[in-house]
PDB file of C-alpha atoms in Angstrom:
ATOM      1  CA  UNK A   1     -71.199  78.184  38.954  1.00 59.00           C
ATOM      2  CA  UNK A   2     -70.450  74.480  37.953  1.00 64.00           C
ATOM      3  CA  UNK A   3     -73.839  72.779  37.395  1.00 87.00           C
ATOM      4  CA  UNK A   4     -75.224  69.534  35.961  1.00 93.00           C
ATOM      5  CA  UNK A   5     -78.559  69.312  34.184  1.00 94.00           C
ATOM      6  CA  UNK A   6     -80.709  66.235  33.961  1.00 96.00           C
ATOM      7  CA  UNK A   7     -84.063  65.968  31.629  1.00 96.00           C
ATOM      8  CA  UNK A   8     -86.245  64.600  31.978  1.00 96.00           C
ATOM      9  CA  UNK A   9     -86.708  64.666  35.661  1.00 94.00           C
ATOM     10  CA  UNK A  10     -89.093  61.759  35.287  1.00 96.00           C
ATOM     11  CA  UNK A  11     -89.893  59.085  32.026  1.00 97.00           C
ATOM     12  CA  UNK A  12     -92.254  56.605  31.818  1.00 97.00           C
ATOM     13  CA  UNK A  13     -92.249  54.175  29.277  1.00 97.00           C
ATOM     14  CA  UNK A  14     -93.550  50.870  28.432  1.00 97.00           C
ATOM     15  CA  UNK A  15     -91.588  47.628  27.929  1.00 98.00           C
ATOM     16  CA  UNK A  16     -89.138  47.520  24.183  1.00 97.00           C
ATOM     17  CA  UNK A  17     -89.628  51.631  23.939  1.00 97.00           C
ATOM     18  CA  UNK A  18     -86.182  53.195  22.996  1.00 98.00           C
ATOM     19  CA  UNK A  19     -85.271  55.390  26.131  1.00 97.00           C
ATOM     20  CA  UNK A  20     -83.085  58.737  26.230  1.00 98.00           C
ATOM     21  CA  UNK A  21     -81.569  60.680  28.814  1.00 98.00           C
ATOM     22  CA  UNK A  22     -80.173  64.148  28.568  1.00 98.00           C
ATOM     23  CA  UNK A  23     -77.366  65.256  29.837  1.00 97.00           C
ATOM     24  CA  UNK A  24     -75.878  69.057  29.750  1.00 96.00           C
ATOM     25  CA  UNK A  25     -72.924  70.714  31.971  1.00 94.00           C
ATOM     26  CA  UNK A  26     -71.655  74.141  32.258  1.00 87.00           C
ATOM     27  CA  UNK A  27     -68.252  74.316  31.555  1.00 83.00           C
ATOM     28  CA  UNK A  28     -65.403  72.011  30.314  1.00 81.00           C
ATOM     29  CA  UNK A  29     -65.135  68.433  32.181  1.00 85.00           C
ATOM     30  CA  UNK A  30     -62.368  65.956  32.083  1.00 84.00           C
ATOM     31  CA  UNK A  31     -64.727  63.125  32.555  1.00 89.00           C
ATOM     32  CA  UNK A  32     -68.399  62.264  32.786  1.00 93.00           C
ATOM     33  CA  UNK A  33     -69.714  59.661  34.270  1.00 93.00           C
ATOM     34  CA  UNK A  34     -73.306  58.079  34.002  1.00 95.00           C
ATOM     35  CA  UNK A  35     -74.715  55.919  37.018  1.00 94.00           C
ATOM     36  CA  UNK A  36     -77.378  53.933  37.956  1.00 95.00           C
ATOM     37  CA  UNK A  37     -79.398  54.548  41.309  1.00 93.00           C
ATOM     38  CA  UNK A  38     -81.520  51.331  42.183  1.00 89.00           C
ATOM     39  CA  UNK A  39     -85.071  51.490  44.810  1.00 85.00           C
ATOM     40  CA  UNK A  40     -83.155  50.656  47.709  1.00 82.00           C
ATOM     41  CA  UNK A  41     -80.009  53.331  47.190  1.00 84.00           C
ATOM     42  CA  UNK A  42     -77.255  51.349  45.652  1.00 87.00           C
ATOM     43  CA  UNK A  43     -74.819  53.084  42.619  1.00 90.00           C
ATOM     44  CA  UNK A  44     -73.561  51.313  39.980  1.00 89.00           C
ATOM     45  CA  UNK A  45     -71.328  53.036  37.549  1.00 87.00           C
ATOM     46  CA  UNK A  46     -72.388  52.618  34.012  1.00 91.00           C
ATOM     47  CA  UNK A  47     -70.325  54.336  32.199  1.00 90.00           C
ATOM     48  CA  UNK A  48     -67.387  57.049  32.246  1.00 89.00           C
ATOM     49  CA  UNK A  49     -67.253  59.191  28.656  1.00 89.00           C
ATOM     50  CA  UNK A  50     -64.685  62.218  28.037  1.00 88.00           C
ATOM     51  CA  UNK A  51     -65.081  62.185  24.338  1.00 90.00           C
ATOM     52  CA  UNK A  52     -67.214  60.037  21.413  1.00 93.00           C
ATOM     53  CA  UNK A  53     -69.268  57.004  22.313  1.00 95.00           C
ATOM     54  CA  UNK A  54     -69.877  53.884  24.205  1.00 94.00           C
ATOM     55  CA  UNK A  55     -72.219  51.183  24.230  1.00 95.00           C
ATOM     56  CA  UNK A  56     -72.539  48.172  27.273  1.00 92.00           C
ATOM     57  CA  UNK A  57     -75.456  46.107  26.041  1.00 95.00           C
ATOM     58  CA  UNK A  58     -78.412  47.527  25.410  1.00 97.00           C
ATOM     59  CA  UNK A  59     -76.743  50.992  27.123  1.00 97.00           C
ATOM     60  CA  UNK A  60     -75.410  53.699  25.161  1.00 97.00           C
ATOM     61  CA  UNK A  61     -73.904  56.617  25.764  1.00 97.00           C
ATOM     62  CA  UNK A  62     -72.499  59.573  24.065  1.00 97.00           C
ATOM     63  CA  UNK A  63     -70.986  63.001  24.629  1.00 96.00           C
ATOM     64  CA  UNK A  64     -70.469  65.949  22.385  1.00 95.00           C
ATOM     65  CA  UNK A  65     -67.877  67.776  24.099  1.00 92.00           C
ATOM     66  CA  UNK A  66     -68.287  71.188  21.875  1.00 92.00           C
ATOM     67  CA  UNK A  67     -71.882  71.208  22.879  1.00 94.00           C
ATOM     68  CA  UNK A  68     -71.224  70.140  26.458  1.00 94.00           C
ATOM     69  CA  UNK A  69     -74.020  67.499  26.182  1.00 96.00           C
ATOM     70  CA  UNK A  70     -74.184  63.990  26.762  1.00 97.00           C
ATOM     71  CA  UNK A  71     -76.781  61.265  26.096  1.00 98.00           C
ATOM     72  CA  UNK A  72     -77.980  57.892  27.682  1.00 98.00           C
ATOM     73  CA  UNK A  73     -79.869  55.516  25.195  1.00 98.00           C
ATOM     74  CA  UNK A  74     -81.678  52.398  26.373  1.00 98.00           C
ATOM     75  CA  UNK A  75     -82.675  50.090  23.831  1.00 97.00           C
ATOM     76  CA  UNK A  76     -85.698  47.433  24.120  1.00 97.00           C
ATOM     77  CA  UNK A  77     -86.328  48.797  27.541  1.00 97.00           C
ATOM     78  CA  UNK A  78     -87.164  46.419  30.196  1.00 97.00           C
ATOM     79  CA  UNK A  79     -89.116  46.578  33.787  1.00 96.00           C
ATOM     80  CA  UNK A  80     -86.047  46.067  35.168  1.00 95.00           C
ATOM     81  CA  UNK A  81     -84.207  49.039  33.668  1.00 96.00           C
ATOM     82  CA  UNK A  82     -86.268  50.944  36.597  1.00 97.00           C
ATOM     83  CA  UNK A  83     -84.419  53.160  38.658  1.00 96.00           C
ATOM     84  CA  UNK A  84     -82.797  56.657  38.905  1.00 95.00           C
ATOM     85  CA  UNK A  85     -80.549  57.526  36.439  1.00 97.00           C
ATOM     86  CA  UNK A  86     -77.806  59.901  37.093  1.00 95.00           C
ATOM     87  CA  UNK A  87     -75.050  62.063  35.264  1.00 96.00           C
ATOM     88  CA  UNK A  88     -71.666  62.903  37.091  1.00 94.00           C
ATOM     89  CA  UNK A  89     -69.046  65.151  35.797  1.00 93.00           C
ATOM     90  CA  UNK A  90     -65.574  65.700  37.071  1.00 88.00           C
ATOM     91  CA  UNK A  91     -64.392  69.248  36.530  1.00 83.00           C
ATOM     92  CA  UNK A  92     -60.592  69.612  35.303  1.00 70.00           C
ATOM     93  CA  UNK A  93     -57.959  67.013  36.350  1.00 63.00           C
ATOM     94  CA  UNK A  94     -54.967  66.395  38.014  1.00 63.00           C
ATOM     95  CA  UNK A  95     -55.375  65.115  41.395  1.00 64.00           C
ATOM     96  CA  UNK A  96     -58.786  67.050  41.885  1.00 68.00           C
ATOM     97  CA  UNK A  97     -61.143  63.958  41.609  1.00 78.00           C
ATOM     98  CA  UNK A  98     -64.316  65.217  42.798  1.00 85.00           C
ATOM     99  CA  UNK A  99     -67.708  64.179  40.835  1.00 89.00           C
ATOM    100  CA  UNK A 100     -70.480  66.721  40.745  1.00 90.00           C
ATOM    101  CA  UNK A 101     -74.479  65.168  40.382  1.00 92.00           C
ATOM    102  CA  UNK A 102     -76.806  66.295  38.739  1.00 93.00           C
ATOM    103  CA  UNK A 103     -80.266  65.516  40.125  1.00 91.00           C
ATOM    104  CA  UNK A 104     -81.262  62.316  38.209  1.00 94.00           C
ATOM    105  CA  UNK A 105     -83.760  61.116  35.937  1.00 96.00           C
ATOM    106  CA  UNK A 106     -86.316  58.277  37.316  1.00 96.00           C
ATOM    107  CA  UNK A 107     -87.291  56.067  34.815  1.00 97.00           C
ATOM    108  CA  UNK A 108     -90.161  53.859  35.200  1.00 97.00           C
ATOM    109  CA  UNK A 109     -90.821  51.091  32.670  1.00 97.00           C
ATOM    110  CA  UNK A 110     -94.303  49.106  32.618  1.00 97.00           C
ATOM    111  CA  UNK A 111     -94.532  45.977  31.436  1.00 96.00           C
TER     112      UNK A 111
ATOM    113  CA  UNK B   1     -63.882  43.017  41.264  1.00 64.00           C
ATOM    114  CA  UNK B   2     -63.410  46.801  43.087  1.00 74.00           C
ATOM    115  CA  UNK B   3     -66.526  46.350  45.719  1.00 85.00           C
ATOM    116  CA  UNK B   4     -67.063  48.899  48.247  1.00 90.00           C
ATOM    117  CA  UNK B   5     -69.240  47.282  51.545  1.00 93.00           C
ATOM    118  CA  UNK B   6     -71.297  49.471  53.502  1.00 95.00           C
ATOM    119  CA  UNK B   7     -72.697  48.782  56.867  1.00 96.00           C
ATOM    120  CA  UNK B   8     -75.141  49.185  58.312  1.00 96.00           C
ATOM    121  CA  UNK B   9     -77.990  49.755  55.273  1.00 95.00           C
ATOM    122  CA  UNK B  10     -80.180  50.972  57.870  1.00 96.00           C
ATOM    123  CA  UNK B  11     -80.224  52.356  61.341  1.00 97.00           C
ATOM    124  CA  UNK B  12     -82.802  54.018  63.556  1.00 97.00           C
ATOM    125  CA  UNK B  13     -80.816  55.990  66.593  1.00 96.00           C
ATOM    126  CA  UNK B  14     -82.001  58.125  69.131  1.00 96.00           C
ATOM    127  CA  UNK B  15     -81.697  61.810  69.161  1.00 97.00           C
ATOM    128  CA  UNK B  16     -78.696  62.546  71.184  1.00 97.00           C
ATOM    129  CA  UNK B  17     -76.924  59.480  70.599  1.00 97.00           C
ATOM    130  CA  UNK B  18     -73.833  58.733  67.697  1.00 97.00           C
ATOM    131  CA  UNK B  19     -74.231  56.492  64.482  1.00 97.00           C
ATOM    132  CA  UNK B  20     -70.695  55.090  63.110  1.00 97.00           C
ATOM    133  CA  UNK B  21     -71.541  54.371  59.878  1.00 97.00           C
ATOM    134  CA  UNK B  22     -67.876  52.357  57.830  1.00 96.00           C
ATOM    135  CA  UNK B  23     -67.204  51.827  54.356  1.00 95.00           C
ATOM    136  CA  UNK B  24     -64.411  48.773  53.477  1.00 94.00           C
ATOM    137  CA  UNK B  25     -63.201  48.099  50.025  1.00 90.00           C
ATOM    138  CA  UNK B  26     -63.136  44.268  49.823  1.00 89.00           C
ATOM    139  CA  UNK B  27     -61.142  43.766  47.163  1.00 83.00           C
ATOM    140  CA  UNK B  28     -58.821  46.918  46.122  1.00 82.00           C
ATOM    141  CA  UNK B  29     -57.032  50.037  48.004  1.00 84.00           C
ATOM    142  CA  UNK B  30     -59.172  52.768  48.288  1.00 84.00           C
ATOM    143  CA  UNK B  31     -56.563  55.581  48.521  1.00 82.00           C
ATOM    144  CA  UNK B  32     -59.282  58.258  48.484  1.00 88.00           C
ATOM    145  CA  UNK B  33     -63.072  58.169  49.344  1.00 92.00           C
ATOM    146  CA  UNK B  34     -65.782  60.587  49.120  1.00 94.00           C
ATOM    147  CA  UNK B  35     -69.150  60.964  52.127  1.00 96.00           C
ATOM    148  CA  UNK B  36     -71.985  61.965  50.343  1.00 95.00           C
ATOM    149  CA  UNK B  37     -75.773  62.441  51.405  1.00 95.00           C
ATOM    150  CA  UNK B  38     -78.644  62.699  49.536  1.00 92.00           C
ATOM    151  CA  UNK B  39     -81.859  63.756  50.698  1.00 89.00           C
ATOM    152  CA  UNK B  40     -85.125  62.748  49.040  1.00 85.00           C
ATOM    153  CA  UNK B  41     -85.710  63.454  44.938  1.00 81.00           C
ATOM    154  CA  UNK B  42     -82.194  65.391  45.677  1.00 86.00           C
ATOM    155  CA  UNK B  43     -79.054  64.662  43.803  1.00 87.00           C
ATOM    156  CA  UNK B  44     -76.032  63.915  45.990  1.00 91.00           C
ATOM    157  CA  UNK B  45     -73.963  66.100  47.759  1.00 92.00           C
ATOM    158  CA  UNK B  46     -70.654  65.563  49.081  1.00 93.00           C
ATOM    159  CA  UNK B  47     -69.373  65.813  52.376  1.00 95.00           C
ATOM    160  CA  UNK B  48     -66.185  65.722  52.470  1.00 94.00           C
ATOM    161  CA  UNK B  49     -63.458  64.107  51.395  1.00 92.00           C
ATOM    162  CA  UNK B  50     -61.161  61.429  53.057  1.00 90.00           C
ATOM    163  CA  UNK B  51     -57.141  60.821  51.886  1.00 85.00           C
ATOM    164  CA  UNK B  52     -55.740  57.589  54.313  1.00 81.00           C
ATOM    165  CA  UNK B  53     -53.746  58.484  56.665  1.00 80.00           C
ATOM    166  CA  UNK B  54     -54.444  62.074  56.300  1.00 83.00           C
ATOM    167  CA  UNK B  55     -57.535  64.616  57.660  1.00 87.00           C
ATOM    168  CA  UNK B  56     -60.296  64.574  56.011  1.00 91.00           C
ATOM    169  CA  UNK B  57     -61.264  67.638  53.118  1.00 92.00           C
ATOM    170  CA  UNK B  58     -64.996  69.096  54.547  1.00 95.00           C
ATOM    171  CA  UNK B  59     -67.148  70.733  51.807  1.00 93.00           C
ATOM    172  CA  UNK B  60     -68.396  74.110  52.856  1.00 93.00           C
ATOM    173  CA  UNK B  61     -70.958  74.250  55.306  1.00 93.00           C
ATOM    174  CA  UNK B  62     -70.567  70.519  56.540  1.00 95.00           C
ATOM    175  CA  UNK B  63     -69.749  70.509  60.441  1.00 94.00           C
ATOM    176  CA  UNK B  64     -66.426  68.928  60.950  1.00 93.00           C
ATOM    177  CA  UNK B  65     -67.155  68.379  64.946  1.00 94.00           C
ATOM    178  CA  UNK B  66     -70.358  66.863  63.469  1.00 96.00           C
ATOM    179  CA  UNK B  67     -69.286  64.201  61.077  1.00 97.00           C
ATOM    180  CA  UNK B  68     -66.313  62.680  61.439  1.00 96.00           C
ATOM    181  CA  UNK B  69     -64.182  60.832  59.562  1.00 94.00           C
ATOM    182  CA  UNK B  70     -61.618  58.284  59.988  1.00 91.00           C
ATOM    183  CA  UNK B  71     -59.977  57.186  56.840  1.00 88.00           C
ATOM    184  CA  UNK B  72     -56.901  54.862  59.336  1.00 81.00           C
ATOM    185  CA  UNK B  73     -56.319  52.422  56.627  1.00 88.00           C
ATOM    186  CA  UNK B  74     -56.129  51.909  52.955  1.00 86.00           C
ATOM    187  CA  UNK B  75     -59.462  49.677  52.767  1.00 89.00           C
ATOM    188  CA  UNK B  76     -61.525  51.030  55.418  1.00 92.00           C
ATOM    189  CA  UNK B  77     -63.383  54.840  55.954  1.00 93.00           C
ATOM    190  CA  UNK B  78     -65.514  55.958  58.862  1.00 95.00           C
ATOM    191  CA  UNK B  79     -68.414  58.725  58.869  1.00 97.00           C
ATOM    192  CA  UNK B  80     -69.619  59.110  62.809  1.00 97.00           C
ATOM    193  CA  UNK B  81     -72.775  60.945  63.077  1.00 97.00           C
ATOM    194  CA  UNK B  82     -72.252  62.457  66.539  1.00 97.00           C
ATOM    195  CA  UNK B  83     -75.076  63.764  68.693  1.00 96.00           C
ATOM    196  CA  UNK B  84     -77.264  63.136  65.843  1.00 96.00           C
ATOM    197  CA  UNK B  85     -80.512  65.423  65.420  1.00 96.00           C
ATOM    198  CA  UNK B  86     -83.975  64.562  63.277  1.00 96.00           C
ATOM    199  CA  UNK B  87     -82.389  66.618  60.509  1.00 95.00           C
ATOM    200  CA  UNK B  88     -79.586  64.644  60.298  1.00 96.00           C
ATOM    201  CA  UNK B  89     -81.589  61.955  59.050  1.00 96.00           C
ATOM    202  CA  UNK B  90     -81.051  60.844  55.372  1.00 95.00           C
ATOM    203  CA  UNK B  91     -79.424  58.501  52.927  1.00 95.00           C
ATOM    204  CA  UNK B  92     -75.295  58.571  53.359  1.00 96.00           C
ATOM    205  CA  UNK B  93     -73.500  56.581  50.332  1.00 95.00           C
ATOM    206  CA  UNK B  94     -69.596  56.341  50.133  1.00 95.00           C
ATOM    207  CA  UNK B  95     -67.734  56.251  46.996  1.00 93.00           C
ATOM    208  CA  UNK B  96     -64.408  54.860  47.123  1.00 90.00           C
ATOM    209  CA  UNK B  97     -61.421  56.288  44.551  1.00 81.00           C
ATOM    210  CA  UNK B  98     -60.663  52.929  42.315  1.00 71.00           C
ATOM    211  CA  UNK B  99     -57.037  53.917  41.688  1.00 66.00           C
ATOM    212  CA  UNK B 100     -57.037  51.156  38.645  1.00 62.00           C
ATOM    213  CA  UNK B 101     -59.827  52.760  37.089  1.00 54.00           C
ATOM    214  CA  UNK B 102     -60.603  49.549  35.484  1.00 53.00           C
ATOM    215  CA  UNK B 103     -63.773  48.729  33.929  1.00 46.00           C
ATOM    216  CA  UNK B 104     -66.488  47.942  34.905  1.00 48.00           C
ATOM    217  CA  UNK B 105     -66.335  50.681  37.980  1.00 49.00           C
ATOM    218  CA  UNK B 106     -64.560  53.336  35.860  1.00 57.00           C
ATOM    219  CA  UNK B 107     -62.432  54.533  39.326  1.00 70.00           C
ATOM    220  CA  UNK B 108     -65.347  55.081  41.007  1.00 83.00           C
ATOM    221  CA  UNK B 109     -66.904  52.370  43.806  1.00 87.00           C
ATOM    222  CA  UNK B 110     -70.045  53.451  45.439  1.00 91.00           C
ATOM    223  CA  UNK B 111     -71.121  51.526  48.895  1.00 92.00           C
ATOM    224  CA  UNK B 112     -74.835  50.756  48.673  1.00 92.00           C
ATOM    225  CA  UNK B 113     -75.746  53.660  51.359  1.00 94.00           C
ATOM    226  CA  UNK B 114     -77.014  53.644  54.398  1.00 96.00           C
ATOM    227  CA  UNK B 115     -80.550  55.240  55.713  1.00 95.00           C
ATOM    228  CA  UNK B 116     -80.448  56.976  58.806  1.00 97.00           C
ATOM    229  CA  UNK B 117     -83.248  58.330  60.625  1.00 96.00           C
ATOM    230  CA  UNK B 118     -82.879  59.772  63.862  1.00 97.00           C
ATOM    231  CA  UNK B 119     -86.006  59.592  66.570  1.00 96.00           C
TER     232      UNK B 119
END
């Protein structure tokens, strides 16, 4: 079976603290995509990763393909880095472009 | 760019009675876009899968009769709810297919969901 895992389920932290998220899949992915849930439901996309790493601001992500593990890094962590984090992957390719979750990872950061 | 709007964000209904719930992509062709619900502290879990022009693709064990879907043009997608129940209450997101792929969305445009609860 194809699965996603997500750890931690939940992280609290307080404002500036370096944040990761784990990421780990089951088999081989073409892409893997990490998103970002707010309160009220809305998904942005943060990043999309098949191999090496990527940074967007204080957001950074990585994947080790061999180890079929990826990473989500928040630097200087503000309040308003709350929200669900979540980690899609997209098994094979070709015109199959279907994203599997996994169950997401709420952060909370106090000021 | 590549925004996906999603209407309504909220609706109460009546048992018995049918939700239309449509996601338009404002700014690009969405050539392929993905239902999903998510229940509570659950990750989500797609529906089905809509091609324009063509019938939709249902996951396994999602009632076709139940939710349909009309994906008629190349910037606007349909989920109706029909004879909705209590359990078919939950958060229902759309995701539309960015054929560009262009940053910042990375091919993928989620709608900002919409909360159902059925009375």
């Amino acid at each position: 079976k194809n699965e996603v895992e997500q750890s931690p389920q939940n992280l609290t932290a307080q404002e500036g603290e370096f944040i990761t998220i784990n990421c780990s899949y089951s088999v081989g992915i073409s892409a893997l995509h990490w998103l970002q849930q707010h309160p009220g439901g809305g998904i942005v996309s943060l990043f999309m990763l098949s191999s090496g790493k990527k940074k967007h601001g204080r957001l950074i992500a990585t994947i080790n393909i061999q180890e079929k593990h990826s990473s989500l890094h928040i630097t200087a962590s503000h309040p308003r880095d709350s929200a669900v984090y979540i980690c899609a992957v997209r098994w094979g390719g070709g015109s199959n472009y279907k994203l599997t979750f996994g169950k997401g990872t709420l952060l909370t950061v106090n000021p | 760019g590549a925004v996906v709007s999603q209407h309504p964000s909220r609706v109460i209904c009546k048992s018995g009675t049918s939700v239309k719930i449509e996601c338009r992509s404002l700014d690009f062709q969405a050539t392929t876009m993905f239902w999903y619900r998510q229940f509570p502290k659950q990750s989500l879990m797609l529906m089905a899968t809509s091609n324009e022009g063509s019938k939709a693709t249902y996951e396994q064990g999602v009632e076709k009769d139940k939710f349909l879907i009309n994906h008629a043009s190349l910037t606007l997608s349909t989920l109706t709810v029909t004879s909705a129940h209590p359990e078919d209450s939950s958060f229902y997101i759309c995701s539309a297919r960015n054929p560009t792929g262009r940053i910042p969305n990375y091919g993928y445009t989620f709608g900002s969901g919409t909360r159902l609860t059925v009375v």
